[in-house]
PDB file of C-alpha atoms and ligand atoms in Angstrom:
ATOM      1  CA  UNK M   1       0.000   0.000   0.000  1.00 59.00           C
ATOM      2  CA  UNK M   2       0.758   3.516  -0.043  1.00 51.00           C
ATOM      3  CA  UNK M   3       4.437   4.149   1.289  1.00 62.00           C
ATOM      4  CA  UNK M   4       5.297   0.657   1.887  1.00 71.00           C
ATOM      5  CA  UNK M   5       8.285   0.320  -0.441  1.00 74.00           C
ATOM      6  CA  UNK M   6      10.852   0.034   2.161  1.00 77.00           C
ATOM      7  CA  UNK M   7       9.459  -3.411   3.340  1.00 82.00           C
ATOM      8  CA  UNK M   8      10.570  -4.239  -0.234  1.00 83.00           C
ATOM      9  CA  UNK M   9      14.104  -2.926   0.536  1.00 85.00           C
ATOM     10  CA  UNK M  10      14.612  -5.587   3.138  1.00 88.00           C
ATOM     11  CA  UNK M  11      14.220  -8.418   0.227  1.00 91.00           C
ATOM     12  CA  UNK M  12      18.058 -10.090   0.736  1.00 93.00           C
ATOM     13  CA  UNK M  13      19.441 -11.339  -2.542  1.00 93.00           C
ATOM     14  CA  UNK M  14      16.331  -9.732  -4.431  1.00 94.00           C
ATOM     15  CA  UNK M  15      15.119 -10.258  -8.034  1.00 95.00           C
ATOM     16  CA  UNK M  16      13.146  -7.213  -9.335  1.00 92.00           C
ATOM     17  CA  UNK M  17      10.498  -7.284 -11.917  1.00 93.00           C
ATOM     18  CA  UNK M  18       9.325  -3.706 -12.659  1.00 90.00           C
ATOM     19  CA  UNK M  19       5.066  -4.073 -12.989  1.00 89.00           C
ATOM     20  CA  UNK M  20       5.438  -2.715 -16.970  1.00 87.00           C
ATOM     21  CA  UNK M  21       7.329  -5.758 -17.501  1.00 90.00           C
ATOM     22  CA  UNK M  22       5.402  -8.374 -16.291  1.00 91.00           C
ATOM     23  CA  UNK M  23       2.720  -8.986 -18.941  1.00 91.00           C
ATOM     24  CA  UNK M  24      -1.039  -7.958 -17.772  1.00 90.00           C
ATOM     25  CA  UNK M  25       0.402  -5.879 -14.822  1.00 90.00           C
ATOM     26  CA  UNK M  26      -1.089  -2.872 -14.383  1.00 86.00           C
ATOM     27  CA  UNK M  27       1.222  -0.123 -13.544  1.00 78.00           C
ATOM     28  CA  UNK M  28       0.866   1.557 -10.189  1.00 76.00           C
ATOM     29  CA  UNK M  29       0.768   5.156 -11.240  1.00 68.00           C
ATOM     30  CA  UNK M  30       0.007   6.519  -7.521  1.00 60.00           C
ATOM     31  CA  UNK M  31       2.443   8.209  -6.166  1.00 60.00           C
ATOM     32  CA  UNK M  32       4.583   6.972  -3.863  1.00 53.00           C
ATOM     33  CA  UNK M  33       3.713   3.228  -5.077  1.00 56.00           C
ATOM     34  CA  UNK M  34       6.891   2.437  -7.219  1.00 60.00           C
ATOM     35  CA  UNK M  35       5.253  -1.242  -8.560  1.00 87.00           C
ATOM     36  CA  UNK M  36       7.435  -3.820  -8.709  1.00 89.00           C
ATOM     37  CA  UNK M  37       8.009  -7.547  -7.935  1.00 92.00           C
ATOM     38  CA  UNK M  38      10.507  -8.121  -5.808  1.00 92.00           C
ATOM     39  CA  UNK M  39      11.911 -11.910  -4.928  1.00 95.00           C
ATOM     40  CA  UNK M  40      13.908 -13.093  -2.210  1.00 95.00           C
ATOM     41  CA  UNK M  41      14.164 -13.348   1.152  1.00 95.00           C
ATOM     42  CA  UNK M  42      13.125 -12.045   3.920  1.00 93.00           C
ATOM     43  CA  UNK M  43      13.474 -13.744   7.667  1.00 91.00           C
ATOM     44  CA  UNK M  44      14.764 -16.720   6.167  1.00 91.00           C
ATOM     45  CA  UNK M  45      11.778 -17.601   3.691  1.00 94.00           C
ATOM     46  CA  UNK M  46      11.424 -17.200   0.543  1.00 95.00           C
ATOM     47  CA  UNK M  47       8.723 -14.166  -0.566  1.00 95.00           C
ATOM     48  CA  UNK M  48       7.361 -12.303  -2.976  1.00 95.00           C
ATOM     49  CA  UNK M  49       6.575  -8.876  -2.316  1.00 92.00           C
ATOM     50  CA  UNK M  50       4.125  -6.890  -4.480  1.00 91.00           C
ATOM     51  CA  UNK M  51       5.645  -3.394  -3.886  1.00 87.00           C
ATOM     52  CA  UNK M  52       2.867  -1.139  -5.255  1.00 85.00           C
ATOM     53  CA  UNK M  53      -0.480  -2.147  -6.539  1.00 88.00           C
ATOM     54  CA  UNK M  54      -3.304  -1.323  -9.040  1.00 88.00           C
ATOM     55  CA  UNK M  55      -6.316   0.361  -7.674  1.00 91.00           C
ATOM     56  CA  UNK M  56      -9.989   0.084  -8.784  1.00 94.00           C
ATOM     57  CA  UNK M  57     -10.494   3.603  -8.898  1.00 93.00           C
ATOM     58  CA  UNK M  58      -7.180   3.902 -11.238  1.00 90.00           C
ATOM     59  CA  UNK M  59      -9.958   2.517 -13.880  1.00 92.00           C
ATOM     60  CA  UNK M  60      -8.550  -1.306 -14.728  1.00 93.00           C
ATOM     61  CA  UNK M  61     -10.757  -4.068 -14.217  1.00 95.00           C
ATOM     62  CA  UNK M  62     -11.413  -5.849 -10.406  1.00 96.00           C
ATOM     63  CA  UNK M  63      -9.970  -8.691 -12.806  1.00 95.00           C
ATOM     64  CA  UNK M  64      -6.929  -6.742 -13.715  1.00 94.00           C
ATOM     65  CA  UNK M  65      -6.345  -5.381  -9.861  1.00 94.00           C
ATOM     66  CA  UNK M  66      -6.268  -8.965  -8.581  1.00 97.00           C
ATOM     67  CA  UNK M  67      -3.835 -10.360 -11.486  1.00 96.00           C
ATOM     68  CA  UNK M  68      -0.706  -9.968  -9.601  1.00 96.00           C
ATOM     69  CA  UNK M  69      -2.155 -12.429  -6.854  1.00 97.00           C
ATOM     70  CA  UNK M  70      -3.538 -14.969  -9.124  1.00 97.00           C
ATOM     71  CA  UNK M  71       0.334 -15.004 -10.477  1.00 96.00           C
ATOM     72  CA  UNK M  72       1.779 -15.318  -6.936  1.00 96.00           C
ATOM     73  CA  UNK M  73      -0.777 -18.025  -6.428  1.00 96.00           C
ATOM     74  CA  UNK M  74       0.777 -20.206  -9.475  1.00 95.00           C
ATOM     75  CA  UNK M  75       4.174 -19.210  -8.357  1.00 93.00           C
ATOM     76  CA  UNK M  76       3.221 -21.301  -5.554  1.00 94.00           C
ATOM     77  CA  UNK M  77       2.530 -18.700  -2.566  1.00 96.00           C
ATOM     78  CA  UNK M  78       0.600 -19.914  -0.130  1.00 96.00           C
ATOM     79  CA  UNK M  79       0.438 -17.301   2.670  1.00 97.00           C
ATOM     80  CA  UNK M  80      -0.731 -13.941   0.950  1.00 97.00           C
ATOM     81  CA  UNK M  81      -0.255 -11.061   3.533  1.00 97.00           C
ATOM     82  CA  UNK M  82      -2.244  -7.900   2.755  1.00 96.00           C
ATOM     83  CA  UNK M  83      -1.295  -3.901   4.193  1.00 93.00           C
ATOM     84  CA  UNK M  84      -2.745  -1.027   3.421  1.00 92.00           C
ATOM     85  CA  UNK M  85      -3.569   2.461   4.531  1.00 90.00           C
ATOM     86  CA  UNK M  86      -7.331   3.082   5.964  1.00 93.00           C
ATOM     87  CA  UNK M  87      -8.921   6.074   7.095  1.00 93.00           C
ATOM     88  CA  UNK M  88     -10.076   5.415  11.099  1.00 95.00           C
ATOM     89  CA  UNK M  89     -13.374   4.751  11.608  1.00 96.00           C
ATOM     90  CA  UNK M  90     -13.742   3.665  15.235  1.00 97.00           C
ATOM     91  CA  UNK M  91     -13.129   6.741  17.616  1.00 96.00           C
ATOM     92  CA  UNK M  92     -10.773   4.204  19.594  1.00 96.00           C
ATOM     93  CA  UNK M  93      -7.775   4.520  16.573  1.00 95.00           C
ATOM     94  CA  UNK M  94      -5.257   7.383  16.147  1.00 91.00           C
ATOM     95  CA  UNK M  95      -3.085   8.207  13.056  1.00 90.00           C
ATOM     96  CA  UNK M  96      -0.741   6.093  12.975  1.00 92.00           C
ATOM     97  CA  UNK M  97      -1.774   3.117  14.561  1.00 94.00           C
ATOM     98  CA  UNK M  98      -1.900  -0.691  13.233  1.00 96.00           C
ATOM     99  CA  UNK M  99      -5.012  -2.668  12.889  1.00 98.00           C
ATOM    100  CA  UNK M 100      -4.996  -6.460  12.354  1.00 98.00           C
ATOM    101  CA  UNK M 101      -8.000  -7.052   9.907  1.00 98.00           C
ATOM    102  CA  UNK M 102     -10.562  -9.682  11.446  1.00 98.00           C
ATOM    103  CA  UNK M 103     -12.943  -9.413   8.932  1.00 98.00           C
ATOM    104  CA  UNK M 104     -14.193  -7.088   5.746  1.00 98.00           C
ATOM    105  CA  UNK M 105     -17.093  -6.241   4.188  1.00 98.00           C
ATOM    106  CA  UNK M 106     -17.039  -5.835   0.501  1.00 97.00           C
ATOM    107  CA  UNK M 107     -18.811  -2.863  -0.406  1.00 96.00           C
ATOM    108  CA  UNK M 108     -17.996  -2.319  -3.758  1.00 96.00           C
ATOM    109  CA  UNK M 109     -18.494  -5.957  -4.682  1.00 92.00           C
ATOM    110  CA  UNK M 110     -22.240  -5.557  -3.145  1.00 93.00           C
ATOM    111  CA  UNK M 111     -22.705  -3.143  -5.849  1.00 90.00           C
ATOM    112  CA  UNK M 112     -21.496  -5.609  -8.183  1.00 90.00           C
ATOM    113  CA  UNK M 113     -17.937  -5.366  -8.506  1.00 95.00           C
ATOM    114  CA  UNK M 114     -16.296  -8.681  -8.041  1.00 96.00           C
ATOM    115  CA  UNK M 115     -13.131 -10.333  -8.967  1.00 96.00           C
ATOM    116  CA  UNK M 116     -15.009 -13.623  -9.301  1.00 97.00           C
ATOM    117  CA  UNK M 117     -17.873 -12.083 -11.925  1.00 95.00           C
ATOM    118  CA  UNK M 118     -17.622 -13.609 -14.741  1.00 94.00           C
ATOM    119  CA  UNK M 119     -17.138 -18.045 -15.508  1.00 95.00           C
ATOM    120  CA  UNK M 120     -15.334 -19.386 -12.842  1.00 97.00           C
ATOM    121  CA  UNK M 121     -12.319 -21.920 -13.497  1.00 95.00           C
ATOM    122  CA  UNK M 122     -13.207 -24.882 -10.652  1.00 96.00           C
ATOM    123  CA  UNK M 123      -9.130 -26.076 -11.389  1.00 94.00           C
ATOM    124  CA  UNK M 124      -8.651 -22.423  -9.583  1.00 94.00           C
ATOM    125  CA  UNK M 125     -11.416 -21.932  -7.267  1.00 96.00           C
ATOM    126  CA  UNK M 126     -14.827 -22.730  -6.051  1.00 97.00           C
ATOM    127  CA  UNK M 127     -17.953 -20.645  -7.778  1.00 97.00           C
ATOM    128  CA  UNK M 128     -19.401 -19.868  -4.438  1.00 96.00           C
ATOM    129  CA  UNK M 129     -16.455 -19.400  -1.949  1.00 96.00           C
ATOM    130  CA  UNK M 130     -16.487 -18.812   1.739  1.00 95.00           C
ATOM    131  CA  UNK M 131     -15.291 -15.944   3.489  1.00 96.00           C
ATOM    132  CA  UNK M 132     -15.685 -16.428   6.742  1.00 95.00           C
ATOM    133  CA  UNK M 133     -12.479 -16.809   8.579  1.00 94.00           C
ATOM    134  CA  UNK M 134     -11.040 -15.256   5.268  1.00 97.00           C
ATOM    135  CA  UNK M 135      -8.205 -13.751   7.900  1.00 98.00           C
ATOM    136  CA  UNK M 136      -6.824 -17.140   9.271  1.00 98.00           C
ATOM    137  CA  UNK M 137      -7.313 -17.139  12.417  1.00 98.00           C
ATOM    138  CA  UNK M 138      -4.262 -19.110  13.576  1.00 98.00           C
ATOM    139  CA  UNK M 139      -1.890 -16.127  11.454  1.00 98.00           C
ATOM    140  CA  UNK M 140      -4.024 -13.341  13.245  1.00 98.00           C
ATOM    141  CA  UNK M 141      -2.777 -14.900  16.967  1.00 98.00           C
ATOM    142  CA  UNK M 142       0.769 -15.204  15.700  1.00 98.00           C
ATOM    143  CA  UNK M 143       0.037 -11.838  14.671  1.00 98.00           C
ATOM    144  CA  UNK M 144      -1.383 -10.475  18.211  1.00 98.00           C
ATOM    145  CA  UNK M 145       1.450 -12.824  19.615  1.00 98.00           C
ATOM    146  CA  UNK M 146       4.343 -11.257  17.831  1.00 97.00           C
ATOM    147  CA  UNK M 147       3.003  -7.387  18.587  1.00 97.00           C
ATOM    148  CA  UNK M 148       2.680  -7.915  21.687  1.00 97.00           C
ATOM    149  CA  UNK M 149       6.414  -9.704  22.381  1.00 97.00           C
ATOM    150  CA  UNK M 150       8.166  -6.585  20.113  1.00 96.00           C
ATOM    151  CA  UNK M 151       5.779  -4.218  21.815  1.00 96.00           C
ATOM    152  CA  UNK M 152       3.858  -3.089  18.782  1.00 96.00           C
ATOM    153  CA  UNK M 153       0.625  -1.973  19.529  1.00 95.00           C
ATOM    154  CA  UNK M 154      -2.323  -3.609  17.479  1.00 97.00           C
ATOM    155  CA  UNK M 155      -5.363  -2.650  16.818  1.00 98.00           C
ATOM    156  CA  UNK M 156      -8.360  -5.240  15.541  1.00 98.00           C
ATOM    157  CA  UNK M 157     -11.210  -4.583  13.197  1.00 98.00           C
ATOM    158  CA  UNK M 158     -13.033  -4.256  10.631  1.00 98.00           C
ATOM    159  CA  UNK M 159     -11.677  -3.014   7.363  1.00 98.00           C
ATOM    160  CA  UNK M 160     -14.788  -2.151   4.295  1.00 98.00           C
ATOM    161  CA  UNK M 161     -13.156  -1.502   0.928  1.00 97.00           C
ATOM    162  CA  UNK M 162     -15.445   1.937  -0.926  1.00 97.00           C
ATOM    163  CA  UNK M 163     -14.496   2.578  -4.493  1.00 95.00           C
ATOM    164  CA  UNK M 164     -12.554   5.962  -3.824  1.00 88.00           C
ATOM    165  CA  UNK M 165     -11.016   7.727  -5.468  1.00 92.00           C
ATOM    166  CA  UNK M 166     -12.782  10.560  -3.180  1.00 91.00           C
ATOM    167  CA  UNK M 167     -12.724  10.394   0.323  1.00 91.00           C
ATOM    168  CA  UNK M 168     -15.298   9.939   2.444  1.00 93.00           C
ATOM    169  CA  UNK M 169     -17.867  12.515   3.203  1.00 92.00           C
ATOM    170  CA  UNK M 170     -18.982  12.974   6.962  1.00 93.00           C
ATOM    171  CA  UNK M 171     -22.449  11.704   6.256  1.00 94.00           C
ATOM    172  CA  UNK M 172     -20.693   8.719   4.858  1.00 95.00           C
ATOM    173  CA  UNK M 173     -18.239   8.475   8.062  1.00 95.00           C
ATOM    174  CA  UNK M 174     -21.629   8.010   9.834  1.00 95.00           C
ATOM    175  CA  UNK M 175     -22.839   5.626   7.823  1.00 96.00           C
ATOM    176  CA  UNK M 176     -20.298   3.698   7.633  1.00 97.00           C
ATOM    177  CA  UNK M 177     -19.908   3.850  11.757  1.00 97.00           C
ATOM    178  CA  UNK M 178     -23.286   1.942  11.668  1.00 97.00           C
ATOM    179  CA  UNK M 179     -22.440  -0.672   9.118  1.00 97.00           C
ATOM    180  CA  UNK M 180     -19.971  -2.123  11.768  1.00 97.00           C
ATOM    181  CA  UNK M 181     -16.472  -1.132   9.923  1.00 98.00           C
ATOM    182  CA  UNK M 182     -13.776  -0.244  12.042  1.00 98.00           C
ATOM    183  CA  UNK M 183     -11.142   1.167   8.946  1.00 97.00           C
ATOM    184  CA  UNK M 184     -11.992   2.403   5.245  1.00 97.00           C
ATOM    185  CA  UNK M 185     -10.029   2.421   2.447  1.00 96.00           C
ATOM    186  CA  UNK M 186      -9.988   1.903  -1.298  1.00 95.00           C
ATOM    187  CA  UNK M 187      -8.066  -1.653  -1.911  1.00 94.00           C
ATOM    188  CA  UNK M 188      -7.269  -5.007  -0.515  1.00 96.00           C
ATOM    189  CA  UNK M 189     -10.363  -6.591  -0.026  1.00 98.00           C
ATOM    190  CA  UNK M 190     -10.770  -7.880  -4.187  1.00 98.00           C
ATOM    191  CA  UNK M 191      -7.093  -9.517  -3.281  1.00 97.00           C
ATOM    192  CA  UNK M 192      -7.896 -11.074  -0.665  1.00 98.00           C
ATOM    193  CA  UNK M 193     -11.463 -12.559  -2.203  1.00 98.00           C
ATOM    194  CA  UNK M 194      -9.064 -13.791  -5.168  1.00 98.00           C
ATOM    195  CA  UNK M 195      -6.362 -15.362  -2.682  1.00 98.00           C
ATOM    196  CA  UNK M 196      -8.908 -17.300  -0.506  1.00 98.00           C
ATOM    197  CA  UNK M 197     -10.675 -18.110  -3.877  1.00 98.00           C
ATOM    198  CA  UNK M 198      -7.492 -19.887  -5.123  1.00 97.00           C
ATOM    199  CA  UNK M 199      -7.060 -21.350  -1.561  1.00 97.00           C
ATOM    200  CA  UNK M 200      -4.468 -19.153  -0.161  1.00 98.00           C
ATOM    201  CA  UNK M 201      -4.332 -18.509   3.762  1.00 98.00           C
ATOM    202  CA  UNK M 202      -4.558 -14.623   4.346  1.00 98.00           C
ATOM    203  CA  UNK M 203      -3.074 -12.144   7.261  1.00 98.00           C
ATOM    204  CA  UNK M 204      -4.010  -8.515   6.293  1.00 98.00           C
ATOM    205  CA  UNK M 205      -2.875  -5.185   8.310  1.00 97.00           C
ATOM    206  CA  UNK M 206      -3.832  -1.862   7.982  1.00 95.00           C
ATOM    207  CA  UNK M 207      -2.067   1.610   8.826  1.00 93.00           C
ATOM    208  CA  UNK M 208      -4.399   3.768  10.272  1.00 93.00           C
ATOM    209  CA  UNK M 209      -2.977   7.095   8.160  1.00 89.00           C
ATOM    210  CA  UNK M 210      -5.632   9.531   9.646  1.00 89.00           C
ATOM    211  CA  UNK M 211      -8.987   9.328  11.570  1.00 90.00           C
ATOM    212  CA  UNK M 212     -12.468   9.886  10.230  1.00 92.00           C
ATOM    213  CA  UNK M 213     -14.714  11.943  12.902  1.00 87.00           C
ATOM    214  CA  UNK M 214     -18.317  11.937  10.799  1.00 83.00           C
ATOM    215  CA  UNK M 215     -17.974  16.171  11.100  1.00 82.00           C
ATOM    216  CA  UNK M 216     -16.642  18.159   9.303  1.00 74.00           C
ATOM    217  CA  UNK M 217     -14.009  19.542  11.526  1.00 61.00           C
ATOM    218  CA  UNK M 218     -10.593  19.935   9.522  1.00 56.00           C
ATOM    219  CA  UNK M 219     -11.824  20.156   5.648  1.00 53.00           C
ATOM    220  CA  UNK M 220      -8.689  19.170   4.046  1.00 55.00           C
ATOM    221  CA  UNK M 221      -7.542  20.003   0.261  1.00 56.00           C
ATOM    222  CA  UNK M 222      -7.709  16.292  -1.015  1.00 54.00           C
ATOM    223  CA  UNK M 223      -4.291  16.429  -1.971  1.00 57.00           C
ATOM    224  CA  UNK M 224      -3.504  17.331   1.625  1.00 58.00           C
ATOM    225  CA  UNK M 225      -4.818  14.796   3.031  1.00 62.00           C
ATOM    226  CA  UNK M 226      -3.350  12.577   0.833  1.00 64.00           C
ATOM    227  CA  UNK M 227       0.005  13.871   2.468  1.00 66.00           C
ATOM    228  CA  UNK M 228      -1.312  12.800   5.475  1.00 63.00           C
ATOM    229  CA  UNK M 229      -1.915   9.827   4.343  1.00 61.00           C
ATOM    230  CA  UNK M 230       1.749   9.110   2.956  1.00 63.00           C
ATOM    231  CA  UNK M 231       3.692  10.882   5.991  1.00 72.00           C
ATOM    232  CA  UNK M 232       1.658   8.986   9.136  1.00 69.00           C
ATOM    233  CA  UNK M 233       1.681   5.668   6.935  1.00 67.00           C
ATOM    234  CA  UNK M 234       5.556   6.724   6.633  1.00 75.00           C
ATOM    235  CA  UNK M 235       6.204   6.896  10.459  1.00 82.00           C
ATOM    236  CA  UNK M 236       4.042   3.618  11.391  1.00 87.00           C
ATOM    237  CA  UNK M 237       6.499   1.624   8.275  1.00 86.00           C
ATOM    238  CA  UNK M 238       8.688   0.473  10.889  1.00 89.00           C
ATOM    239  CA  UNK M 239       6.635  -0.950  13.194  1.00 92.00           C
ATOM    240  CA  UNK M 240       4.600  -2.867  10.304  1.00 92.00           C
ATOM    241  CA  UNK M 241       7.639  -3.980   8.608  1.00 91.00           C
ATOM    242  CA  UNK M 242       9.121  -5.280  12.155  1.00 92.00           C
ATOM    243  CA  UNK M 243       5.857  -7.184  12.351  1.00 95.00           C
ATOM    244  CA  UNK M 244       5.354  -8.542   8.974  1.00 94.00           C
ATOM    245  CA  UNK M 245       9.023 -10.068   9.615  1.00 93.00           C
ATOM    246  CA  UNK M 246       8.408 -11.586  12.730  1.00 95.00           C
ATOM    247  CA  UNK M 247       5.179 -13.193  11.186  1.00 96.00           C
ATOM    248  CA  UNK M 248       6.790 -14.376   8.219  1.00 96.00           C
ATOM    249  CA  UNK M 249       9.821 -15.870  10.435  1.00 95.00           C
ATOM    250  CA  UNK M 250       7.611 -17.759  13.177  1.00 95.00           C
ATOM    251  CA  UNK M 251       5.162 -18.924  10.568  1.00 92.00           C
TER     252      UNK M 251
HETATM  253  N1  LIG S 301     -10.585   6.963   3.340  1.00 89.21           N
HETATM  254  C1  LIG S 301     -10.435   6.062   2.371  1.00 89.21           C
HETATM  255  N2  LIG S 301      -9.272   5.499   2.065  1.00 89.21           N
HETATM  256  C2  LIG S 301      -8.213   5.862   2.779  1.00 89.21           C
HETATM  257  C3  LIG S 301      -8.298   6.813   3.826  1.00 89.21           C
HETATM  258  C4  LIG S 301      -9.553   7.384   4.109  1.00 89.21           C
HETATM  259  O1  LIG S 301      -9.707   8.230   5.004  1.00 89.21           O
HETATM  260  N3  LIG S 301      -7.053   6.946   4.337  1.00 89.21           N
HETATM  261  C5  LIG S 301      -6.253   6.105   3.648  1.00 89.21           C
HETATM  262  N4  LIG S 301      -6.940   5.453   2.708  1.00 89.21           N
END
């Protein structure tokens, strides 16, 4: 997600694959996502990190969006572990902090907008998949488990995916209070339907870049807040990349 390049960095012995070169990849054009594929290792497993990804609201396809994870999928990746920057909902978060994602609701697939739409390949994936426990359970306690031993704080909640590319008005911080959702942002949640569709167990963690109030109390320039956005997902980097290591090496 937004800013999250330097988790890249810390690829040892690293093959990079710029997303223009890898055929179907969309570019991520966003700035401050760089898009690439980078391969190596990181605490002493082999990964894959997607540094940068396509958004919905960029204009490609939810089929497009969720390439790169159908390709990690054949690569053989098993563990797909989702971050991203969400706007706080629930008045308990501050810029800045972490939230472990227990569950998501799919807004912009209610209104039709599905990776899955479309024939389905059974070889891949099951027509109708599940999602509930589409955050493994077991990685979400290693999760809370490793936080707690490198004294990262952790939030837990719910994360709903909205189309974007504008933010959210107040009336729709209020509505979206009452839907149950705990974080909001504009990605993740078509990866993570195409990752448990092709069987793949999923962690996901969001930065909490700013908080939502449901009043219109600050009125930022949209470009300003998307400098909020980049510098408090910035300063929480370290902490999330410290995490996503100690995951990755205990799992
Ligand atoms: N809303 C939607 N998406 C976001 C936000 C937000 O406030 N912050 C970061 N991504």
């Amino acid at each position: 997600g937004s800013g999250l390049a330097e988790l890249a960095d810390r690829v040892s012995d690293p093959v990079r694959m710029a997303y223009p070169h890898i055929p179907h990849f969309a570019p991520a054009t966003v700035e401050g996502h760089p898009g690439e594929l980078v391969i190596g290792e990181l605490a002493s497993k082999t990964v894959a990190v997607l540094s940068g990804r396509a958004h919905f609201y960029e204009g490609y396809p939810m089929q497009q969006v969720t390439f790169p994870v159908r390709v990690l999928r054949v690569l053989g990746v098993e563990t797909l572990i989702v971050t991203n920057a969400a706007g706080g909902l629930n008045p308990a978060f501050r810029a800045g902090d972490l939230m472990l994602i227990a569950d998501h609701i799919n807004f912009v697939g209610m209104a039709g907008f599905s990776p899955l739409r479309g024939p389905n390949d059974p070889a891949i994936g099951p027509r109708f998949p599940l999602m509930d426990n589409a955050y493994d359970p077991a990685l979400r306690q290693l999760a809370r488990t490793i936080a707690q031993r490198l004294g990262i704080g952790l939030q837990e909640g719910v994360y709903i995916m909205l189309a974007g590319p504008s933010f959210e008005s107040p009336a729709e911080v209020r509505f979206l209070r009452v839907l149950g959702a705990d974080a909001v942002g504009m990605s993740t949640v078509p990866e993570v339907i195409v990752a448990r569709h092709g069987g793949m167990r999923v962690l996901g963690i969001s930065v909490i870049s700013n908080v939502l109030t449901g009043t219109p109390v600050h009125m930022p320039g949209v470009t300003q807040l998307h400098d909020e956005v980049l510098a408090a997902g910035q300063a929480a980097i370290p902490r999330l990349a410290e995490l996503i290591a100690g995951v990755i090496r205990e799992m």
